[in-house]
PDB file of N, CA and C in Angstrom:
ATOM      1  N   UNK A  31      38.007 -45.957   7.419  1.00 78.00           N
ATOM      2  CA  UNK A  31      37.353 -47.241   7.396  1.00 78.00           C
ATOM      3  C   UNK A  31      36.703 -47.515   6.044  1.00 78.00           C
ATOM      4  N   UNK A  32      35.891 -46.565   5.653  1.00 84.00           N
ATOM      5  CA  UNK A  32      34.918 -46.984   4.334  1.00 84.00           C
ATOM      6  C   UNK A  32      36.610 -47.166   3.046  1.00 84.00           C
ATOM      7  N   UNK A  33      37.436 -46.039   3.115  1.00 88.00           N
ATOM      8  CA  UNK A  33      38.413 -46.467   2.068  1.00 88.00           C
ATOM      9  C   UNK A  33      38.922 -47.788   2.100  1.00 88.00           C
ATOM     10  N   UNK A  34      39.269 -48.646   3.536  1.00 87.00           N
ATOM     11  CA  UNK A  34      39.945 -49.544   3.619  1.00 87.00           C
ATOM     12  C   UNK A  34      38.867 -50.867   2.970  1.00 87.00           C
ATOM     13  N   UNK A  35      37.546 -50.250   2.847  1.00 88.00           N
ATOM     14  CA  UNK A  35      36.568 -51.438   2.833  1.00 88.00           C
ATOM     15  C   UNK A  35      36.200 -51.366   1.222  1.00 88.00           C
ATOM     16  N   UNK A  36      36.346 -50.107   0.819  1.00 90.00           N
ATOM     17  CA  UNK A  36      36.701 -49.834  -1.000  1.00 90.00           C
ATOM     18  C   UNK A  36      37.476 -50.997  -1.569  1.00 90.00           C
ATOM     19  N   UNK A  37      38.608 -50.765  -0.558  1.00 91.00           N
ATOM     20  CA  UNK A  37      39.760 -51.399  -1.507  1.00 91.00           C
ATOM     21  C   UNK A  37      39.468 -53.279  -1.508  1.00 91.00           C
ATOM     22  N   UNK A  38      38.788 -53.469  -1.331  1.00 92.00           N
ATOM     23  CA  UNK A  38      37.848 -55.046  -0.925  1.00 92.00           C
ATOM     24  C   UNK A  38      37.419 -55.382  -2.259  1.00 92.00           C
ATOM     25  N   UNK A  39      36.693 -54.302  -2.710  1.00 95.00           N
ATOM     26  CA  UNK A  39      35.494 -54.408  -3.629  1.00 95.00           C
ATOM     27  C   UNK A  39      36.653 -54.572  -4.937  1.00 95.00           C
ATOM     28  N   UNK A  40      38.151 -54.387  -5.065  1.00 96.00           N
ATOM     29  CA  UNK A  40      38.356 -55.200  -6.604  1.00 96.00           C
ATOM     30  C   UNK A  40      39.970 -55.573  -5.988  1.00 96.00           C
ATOM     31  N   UNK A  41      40.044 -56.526  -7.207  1.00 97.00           N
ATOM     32  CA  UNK A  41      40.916 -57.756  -6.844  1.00 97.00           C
ATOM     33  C   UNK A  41      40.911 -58.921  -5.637  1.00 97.00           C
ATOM     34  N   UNK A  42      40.165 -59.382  -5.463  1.00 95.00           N
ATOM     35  CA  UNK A  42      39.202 -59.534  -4.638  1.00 95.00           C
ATOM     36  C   UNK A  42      38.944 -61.536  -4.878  1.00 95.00           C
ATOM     37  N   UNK A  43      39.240 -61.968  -5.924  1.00 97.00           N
ATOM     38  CA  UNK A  43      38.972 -63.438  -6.556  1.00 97.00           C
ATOM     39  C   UNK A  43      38.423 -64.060  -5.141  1.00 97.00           C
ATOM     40  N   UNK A  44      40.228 -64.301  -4.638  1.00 96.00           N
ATOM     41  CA  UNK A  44      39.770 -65.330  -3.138  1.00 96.00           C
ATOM     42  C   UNK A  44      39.587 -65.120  -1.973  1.00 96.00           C
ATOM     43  N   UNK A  45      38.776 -63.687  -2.400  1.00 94.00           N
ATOM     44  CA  UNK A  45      38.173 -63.102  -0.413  1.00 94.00           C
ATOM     45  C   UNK A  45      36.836 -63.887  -1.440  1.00 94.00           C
ATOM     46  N   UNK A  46      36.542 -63.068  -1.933  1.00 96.00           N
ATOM     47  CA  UNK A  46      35.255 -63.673  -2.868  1.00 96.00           C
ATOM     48  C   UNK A  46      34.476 -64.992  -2.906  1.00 96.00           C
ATOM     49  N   UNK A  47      34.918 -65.958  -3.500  1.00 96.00           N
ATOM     50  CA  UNK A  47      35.162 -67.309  -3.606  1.00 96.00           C
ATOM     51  C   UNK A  47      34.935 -68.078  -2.351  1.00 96.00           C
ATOM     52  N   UNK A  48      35.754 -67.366  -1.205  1.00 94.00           N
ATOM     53  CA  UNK A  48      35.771 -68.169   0.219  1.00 94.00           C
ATOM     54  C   UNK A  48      34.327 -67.545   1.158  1.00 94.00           C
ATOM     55  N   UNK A  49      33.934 -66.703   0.873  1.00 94.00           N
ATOM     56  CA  UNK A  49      32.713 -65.968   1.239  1.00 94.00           C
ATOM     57  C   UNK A  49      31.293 -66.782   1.033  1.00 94.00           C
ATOM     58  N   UNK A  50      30.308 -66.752   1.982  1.00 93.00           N
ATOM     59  CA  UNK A  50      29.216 -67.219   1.914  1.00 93.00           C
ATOM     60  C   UNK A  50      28.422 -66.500   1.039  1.00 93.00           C
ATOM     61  N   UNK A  51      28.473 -65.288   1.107  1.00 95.00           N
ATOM     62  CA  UNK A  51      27.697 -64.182   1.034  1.00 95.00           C
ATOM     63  C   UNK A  51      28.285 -63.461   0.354  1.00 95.00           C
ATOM     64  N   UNK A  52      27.805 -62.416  -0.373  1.00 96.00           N
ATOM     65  CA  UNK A  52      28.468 -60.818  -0.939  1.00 96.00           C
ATOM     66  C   UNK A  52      27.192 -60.325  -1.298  1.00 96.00           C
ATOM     67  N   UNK A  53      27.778 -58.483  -1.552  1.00 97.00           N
ATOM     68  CA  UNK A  53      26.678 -57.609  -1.494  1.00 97.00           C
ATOM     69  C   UNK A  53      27.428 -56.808  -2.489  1.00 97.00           C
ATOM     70  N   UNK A  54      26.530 -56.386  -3.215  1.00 97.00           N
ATOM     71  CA  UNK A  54      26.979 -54.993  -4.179  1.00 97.00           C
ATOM     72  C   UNK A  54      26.503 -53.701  -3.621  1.00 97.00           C
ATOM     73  N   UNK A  55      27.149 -52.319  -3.042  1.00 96.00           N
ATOM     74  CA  UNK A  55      27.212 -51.457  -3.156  1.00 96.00           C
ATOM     75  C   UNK A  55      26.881 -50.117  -4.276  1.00 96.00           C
ATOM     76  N   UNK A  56      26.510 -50.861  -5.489  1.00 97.00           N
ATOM     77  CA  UNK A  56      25.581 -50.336  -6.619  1.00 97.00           C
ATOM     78  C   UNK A  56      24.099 -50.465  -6.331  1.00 97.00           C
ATOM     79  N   UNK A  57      23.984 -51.631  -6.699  1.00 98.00           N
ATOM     80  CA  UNK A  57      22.463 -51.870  -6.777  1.00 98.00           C
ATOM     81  C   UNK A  57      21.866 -52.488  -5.415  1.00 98.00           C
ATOM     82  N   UNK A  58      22.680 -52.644  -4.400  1.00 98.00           N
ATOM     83  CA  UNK A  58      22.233 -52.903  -2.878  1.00 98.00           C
ATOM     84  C   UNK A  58      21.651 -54.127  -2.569  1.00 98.00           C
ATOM     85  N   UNK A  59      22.131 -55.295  -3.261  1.00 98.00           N
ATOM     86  CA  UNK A  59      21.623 -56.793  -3.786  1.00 98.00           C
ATOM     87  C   UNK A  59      22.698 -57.457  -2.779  1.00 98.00           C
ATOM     88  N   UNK A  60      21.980 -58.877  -2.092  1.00 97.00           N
ATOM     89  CA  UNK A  60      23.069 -59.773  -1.556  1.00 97.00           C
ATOM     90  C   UNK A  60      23.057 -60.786  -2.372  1.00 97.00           C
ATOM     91  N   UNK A  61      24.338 -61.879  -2.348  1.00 97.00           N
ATOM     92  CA  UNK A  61      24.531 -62.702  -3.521  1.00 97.00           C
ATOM     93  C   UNK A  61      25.287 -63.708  -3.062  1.00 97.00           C
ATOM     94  N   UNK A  62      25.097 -65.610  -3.789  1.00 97.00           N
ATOM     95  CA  UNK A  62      26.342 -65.823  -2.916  1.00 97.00           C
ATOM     96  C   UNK A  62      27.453 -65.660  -4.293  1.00 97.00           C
ATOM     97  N   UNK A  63      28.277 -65.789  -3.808  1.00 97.00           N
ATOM     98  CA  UNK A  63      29.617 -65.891  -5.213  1.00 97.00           C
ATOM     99  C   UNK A  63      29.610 -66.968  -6.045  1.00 97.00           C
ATOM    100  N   UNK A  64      28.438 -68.049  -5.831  1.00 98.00           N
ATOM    101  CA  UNK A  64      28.326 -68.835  -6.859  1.00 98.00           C
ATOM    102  C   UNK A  64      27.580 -68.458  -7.889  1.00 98.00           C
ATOM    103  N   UNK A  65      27.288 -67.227  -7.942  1.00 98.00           N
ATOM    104  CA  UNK A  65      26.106 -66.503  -9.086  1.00 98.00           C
ATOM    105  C   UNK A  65      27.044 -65.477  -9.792  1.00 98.00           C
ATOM    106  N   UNK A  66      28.345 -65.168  -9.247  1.00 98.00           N
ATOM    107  CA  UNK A  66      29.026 -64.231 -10.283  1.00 98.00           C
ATOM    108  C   UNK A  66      29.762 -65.088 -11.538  1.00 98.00           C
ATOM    109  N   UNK A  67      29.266 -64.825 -12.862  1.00 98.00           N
ATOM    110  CA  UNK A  67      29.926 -65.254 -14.219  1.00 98.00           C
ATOM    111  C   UNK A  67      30.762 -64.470 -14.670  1.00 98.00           C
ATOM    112  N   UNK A  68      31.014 -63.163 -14.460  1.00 98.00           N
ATOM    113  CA  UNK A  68      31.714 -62.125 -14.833  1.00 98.00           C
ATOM    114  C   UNK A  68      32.589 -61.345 -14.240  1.00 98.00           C
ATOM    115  N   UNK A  69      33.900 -61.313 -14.513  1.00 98.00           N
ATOM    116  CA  UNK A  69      35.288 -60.560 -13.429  1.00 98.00           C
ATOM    117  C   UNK A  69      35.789 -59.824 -14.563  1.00 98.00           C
ATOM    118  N   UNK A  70      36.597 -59.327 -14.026  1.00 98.00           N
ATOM    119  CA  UNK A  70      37.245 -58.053 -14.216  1.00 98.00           C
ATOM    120  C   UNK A  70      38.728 -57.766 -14.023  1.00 98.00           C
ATOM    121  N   UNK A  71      39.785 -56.647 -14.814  1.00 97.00           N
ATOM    122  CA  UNK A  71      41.166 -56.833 -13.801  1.00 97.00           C
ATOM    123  C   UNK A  71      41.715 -58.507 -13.942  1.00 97.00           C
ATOM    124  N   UNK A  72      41.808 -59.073 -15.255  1.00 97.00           N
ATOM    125  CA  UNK A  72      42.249 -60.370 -15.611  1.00 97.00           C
ATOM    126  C   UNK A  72      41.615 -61.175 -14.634  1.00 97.00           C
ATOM    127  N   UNK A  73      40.297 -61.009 -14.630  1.00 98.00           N
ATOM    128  CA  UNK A  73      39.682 -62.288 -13.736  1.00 98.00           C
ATOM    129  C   UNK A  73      39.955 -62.381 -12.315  1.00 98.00           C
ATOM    130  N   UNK A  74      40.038 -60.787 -11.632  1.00 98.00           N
ATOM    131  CA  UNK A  74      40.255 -60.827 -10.089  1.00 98.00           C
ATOM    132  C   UNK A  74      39.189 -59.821  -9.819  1.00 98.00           C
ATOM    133  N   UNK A  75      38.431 -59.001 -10.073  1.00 98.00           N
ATOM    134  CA  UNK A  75      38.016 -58.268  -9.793  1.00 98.00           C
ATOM    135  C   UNK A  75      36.213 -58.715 -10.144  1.00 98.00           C
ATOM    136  N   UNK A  76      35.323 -59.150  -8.957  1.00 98.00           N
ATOM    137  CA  UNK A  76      33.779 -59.602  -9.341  1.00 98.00           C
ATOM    138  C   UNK A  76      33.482 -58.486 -10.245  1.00 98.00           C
ATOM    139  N   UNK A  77      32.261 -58.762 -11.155  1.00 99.00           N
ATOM    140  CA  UNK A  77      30.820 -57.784 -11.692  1.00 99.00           C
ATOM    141  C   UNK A  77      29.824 -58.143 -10.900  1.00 99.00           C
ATOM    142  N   UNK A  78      28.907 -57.589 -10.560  1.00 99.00           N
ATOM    143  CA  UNK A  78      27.395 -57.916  -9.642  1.00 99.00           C
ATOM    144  C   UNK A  78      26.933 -58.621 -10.944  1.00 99.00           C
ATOM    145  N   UNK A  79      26.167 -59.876 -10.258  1.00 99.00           N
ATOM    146  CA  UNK A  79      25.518 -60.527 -11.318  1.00 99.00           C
ATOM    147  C   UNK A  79      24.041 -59.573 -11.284  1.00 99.00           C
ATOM    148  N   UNK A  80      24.005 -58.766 -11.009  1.00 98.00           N
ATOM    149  CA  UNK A  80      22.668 -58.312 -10.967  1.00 98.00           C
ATOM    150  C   UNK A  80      22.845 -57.032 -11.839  1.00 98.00           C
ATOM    151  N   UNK A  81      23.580 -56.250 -11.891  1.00 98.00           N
ATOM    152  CA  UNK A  81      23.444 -55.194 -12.268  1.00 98.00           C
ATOM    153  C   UNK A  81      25.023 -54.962 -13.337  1.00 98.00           C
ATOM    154  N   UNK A  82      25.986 -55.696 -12.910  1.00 98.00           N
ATOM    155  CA  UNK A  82      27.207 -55.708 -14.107  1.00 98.00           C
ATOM    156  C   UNK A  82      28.297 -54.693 -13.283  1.00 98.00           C
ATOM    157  N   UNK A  83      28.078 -53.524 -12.143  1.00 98.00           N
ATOM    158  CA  UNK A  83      28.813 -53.261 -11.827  1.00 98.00           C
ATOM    159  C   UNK A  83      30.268 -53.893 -10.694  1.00 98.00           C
ATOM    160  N   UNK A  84      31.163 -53.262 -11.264  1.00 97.00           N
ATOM    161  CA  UNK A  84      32.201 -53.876 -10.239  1.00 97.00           C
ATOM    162  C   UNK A  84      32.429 -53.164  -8.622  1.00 97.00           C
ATOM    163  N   UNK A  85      31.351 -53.444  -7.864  1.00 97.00           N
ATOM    164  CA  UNK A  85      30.675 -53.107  -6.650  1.00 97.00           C
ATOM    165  C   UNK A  85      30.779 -54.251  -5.475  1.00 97.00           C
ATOM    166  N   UNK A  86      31.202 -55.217  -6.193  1.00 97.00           N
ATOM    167  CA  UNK A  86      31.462 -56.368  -4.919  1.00 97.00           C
ATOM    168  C   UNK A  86      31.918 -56.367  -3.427  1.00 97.00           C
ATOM    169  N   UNK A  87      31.291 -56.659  -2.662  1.00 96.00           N
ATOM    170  CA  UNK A  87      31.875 -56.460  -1.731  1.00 96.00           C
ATOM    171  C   UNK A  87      31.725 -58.011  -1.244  1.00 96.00           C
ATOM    172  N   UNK A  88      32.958 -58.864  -0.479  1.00 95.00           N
ATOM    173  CA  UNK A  88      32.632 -60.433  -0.017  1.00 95.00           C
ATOM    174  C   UNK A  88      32.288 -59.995   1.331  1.00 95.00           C
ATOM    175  N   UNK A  89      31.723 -60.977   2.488  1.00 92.00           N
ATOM    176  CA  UNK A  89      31.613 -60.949   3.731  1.00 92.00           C
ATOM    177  C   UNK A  89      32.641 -61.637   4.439  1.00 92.00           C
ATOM    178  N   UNK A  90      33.288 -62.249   3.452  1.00 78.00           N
ATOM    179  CA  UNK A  90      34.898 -62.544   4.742  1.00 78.00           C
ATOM    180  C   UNK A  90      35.637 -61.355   4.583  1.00 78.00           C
ATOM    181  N   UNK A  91      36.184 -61.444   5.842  1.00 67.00           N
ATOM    182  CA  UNK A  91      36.977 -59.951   6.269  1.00 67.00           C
ATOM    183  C   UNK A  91      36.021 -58.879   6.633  1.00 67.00           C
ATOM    184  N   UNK A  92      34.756 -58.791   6.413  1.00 73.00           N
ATOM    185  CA  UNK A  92      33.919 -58.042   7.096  1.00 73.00           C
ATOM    186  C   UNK A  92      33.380 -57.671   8.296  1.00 73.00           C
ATOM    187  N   UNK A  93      33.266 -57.187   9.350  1.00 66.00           N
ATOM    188  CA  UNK A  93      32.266 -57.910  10.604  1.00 66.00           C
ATOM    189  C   UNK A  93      31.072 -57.846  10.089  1.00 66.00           C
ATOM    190  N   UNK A  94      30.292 -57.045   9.342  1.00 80.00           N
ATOM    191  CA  UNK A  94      28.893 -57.123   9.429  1.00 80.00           C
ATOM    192  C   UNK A  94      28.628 -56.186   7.772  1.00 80.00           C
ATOM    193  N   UNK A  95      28.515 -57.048   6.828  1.00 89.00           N
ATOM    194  CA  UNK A  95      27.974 -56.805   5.482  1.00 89.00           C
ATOM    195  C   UNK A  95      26.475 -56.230   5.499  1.00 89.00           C
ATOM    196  N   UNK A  96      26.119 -55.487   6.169  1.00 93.00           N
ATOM    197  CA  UNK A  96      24.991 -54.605   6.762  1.00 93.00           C
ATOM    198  C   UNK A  96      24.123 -53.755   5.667  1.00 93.00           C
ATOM    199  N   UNK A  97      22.641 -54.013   5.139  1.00 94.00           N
ATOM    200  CA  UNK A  97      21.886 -53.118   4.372  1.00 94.00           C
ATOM    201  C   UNK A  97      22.548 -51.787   4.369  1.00 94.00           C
ATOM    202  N   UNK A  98      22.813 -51.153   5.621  1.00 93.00           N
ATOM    203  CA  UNK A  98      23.072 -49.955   6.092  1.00 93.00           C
ATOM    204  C   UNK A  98      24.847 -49.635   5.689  1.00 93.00           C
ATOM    205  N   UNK A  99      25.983 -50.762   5.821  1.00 92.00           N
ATOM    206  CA  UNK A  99      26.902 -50.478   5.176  1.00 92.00           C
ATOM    207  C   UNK A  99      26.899 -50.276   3.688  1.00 92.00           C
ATOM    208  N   UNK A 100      26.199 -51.306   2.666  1.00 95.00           N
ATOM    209  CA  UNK A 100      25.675 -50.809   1.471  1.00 95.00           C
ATOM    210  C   UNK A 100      25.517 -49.544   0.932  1.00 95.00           C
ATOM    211  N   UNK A 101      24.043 -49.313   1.943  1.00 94.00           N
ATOM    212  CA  UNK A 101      23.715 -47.774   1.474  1.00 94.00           C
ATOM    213  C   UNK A 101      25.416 -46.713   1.506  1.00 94.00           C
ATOM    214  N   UNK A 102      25.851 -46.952   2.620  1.00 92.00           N
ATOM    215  CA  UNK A 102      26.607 -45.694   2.923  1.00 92.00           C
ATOM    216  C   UNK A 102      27.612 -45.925   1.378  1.00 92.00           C
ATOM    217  N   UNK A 103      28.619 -46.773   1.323  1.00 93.00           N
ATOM    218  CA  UNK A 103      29.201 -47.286   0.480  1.00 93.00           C
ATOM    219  C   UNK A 103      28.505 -46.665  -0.781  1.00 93.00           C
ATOM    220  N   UNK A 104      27.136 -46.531  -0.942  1.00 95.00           N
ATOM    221  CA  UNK A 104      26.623 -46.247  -2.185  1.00 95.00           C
ATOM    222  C   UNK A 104      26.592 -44.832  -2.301  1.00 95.00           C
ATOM    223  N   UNK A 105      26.671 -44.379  -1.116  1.00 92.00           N
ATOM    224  CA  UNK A 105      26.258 -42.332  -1.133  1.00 92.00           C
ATOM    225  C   UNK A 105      27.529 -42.077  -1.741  1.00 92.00           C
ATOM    226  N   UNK A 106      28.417 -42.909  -0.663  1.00 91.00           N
ATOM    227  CA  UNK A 106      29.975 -42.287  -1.011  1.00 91.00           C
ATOM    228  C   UNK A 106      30.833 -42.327  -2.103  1.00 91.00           C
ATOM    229  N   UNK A 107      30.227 -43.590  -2.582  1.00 92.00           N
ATOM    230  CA  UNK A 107      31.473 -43.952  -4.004  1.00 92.00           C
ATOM    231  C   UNK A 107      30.102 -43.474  -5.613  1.00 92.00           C
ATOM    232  N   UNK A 108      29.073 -43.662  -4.989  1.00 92.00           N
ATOM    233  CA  UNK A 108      28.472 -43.442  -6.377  1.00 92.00           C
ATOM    234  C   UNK A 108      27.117 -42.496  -6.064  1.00 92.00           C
ATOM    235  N   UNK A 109      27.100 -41.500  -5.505  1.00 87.00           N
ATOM    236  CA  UNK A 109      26.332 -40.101  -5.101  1.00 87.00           C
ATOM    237  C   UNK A 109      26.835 -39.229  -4.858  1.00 87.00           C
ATOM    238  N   UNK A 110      27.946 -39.484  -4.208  1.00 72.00           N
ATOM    239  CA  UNK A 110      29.072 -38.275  -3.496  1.00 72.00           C
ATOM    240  C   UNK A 110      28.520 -37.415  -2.774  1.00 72.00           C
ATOM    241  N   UNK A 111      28.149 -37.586  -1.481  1.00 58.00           N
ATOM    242  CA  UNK A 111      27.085 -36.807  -0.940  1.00 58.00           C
ATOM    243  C   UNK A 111      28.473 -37.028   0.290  1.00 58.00           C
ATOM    244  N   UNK A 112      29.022 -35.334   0.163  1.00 56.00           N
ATOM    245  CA  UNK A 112      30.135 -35.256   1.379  1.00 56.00           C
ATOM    246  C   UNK A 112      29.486 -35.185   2.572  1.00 56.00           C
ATOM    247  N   UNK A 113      28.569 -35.029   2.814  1.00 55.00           N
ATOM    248  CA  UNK A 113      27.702 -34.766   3.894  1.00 55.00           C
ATOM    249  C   UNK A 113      27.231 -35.962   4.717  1.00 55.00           C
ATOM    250  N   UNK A 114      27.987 -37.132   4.263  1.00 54.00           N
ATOM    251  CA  UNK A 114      27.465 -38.329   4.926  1.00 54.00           C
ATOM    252  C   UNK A 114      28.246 -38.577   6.307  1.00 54.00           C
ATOM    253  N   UNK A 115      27.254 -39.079   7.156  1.00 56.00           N
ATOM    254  CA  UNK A 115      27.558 -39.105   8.804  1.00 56.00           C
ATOM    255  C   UNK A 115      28.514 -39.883   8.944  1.00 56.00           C
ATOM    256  N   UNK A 116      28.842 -41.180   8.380  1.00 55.00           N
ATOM    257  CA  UNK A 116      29.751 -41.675   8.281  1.00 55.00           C
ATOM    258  C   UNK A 116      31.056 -41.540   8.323  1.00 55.00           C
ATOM    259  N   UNK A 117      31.577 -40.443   7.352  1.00 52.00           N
ATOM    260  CA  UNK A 117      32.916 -39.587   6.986  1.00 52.00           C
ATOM    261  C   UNK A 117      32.987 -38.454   7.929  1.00 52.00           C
ATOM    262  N   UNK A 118      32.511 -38.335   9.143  1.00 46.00           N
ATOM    263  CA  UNK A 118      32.716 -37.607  10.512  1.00 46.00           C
ATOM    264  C   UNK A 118      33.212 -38.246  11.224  1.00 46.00           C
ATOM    265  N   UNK A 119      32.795 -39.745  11.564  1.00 48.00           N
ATOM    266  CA  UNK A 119      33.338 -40.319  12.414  1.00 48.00           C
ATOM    267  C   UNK A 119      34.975 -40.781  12.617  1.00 48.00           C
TER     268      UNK A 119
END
């Protein structure tokens, strides 16, 4: 699940765009996509307007863009903490 929800976070333009909402998985910020100035990957891939990383995640295609999905997303791709409860399930 968390890999399939990785692969979200680039190339991404028009999940992005059509989204109310997005969240970065870096810096743990919600956003709407009218605040990103900066892409990536010839202009498909968001930067967090907050922090510059390419951490985007949109809320279409999501069920629930969750504080708590964030965090995990953040242990896993940028802490590496194998030990997360998540990657048991």
């Amino acid at each position: 699940m968390l890999k399939s929800l990785h692969r979200l976070s680039s190339r991404h333009r028009d999940a992005v765009l059509s989204s109310t909402t997005c969240g970065c998985f870096y810096c743990l910020k919600r956003f709407s996509p009218t605040t990103i100035a900066k892409w990536t990957d010839q202009k498909q891939t968001a930067l967090c307007p907050h922090c510059g990383i390419d951490s985007v995640l949109p809320e279409n295609g999501i069920a629930s863009l969750s504080d708590e999905l964030l965090r995990v997303m953040k242990q896993v791709w940028f802490q590496r903490r194998p030990t997360c409860p998540v990657l048991n399930r």
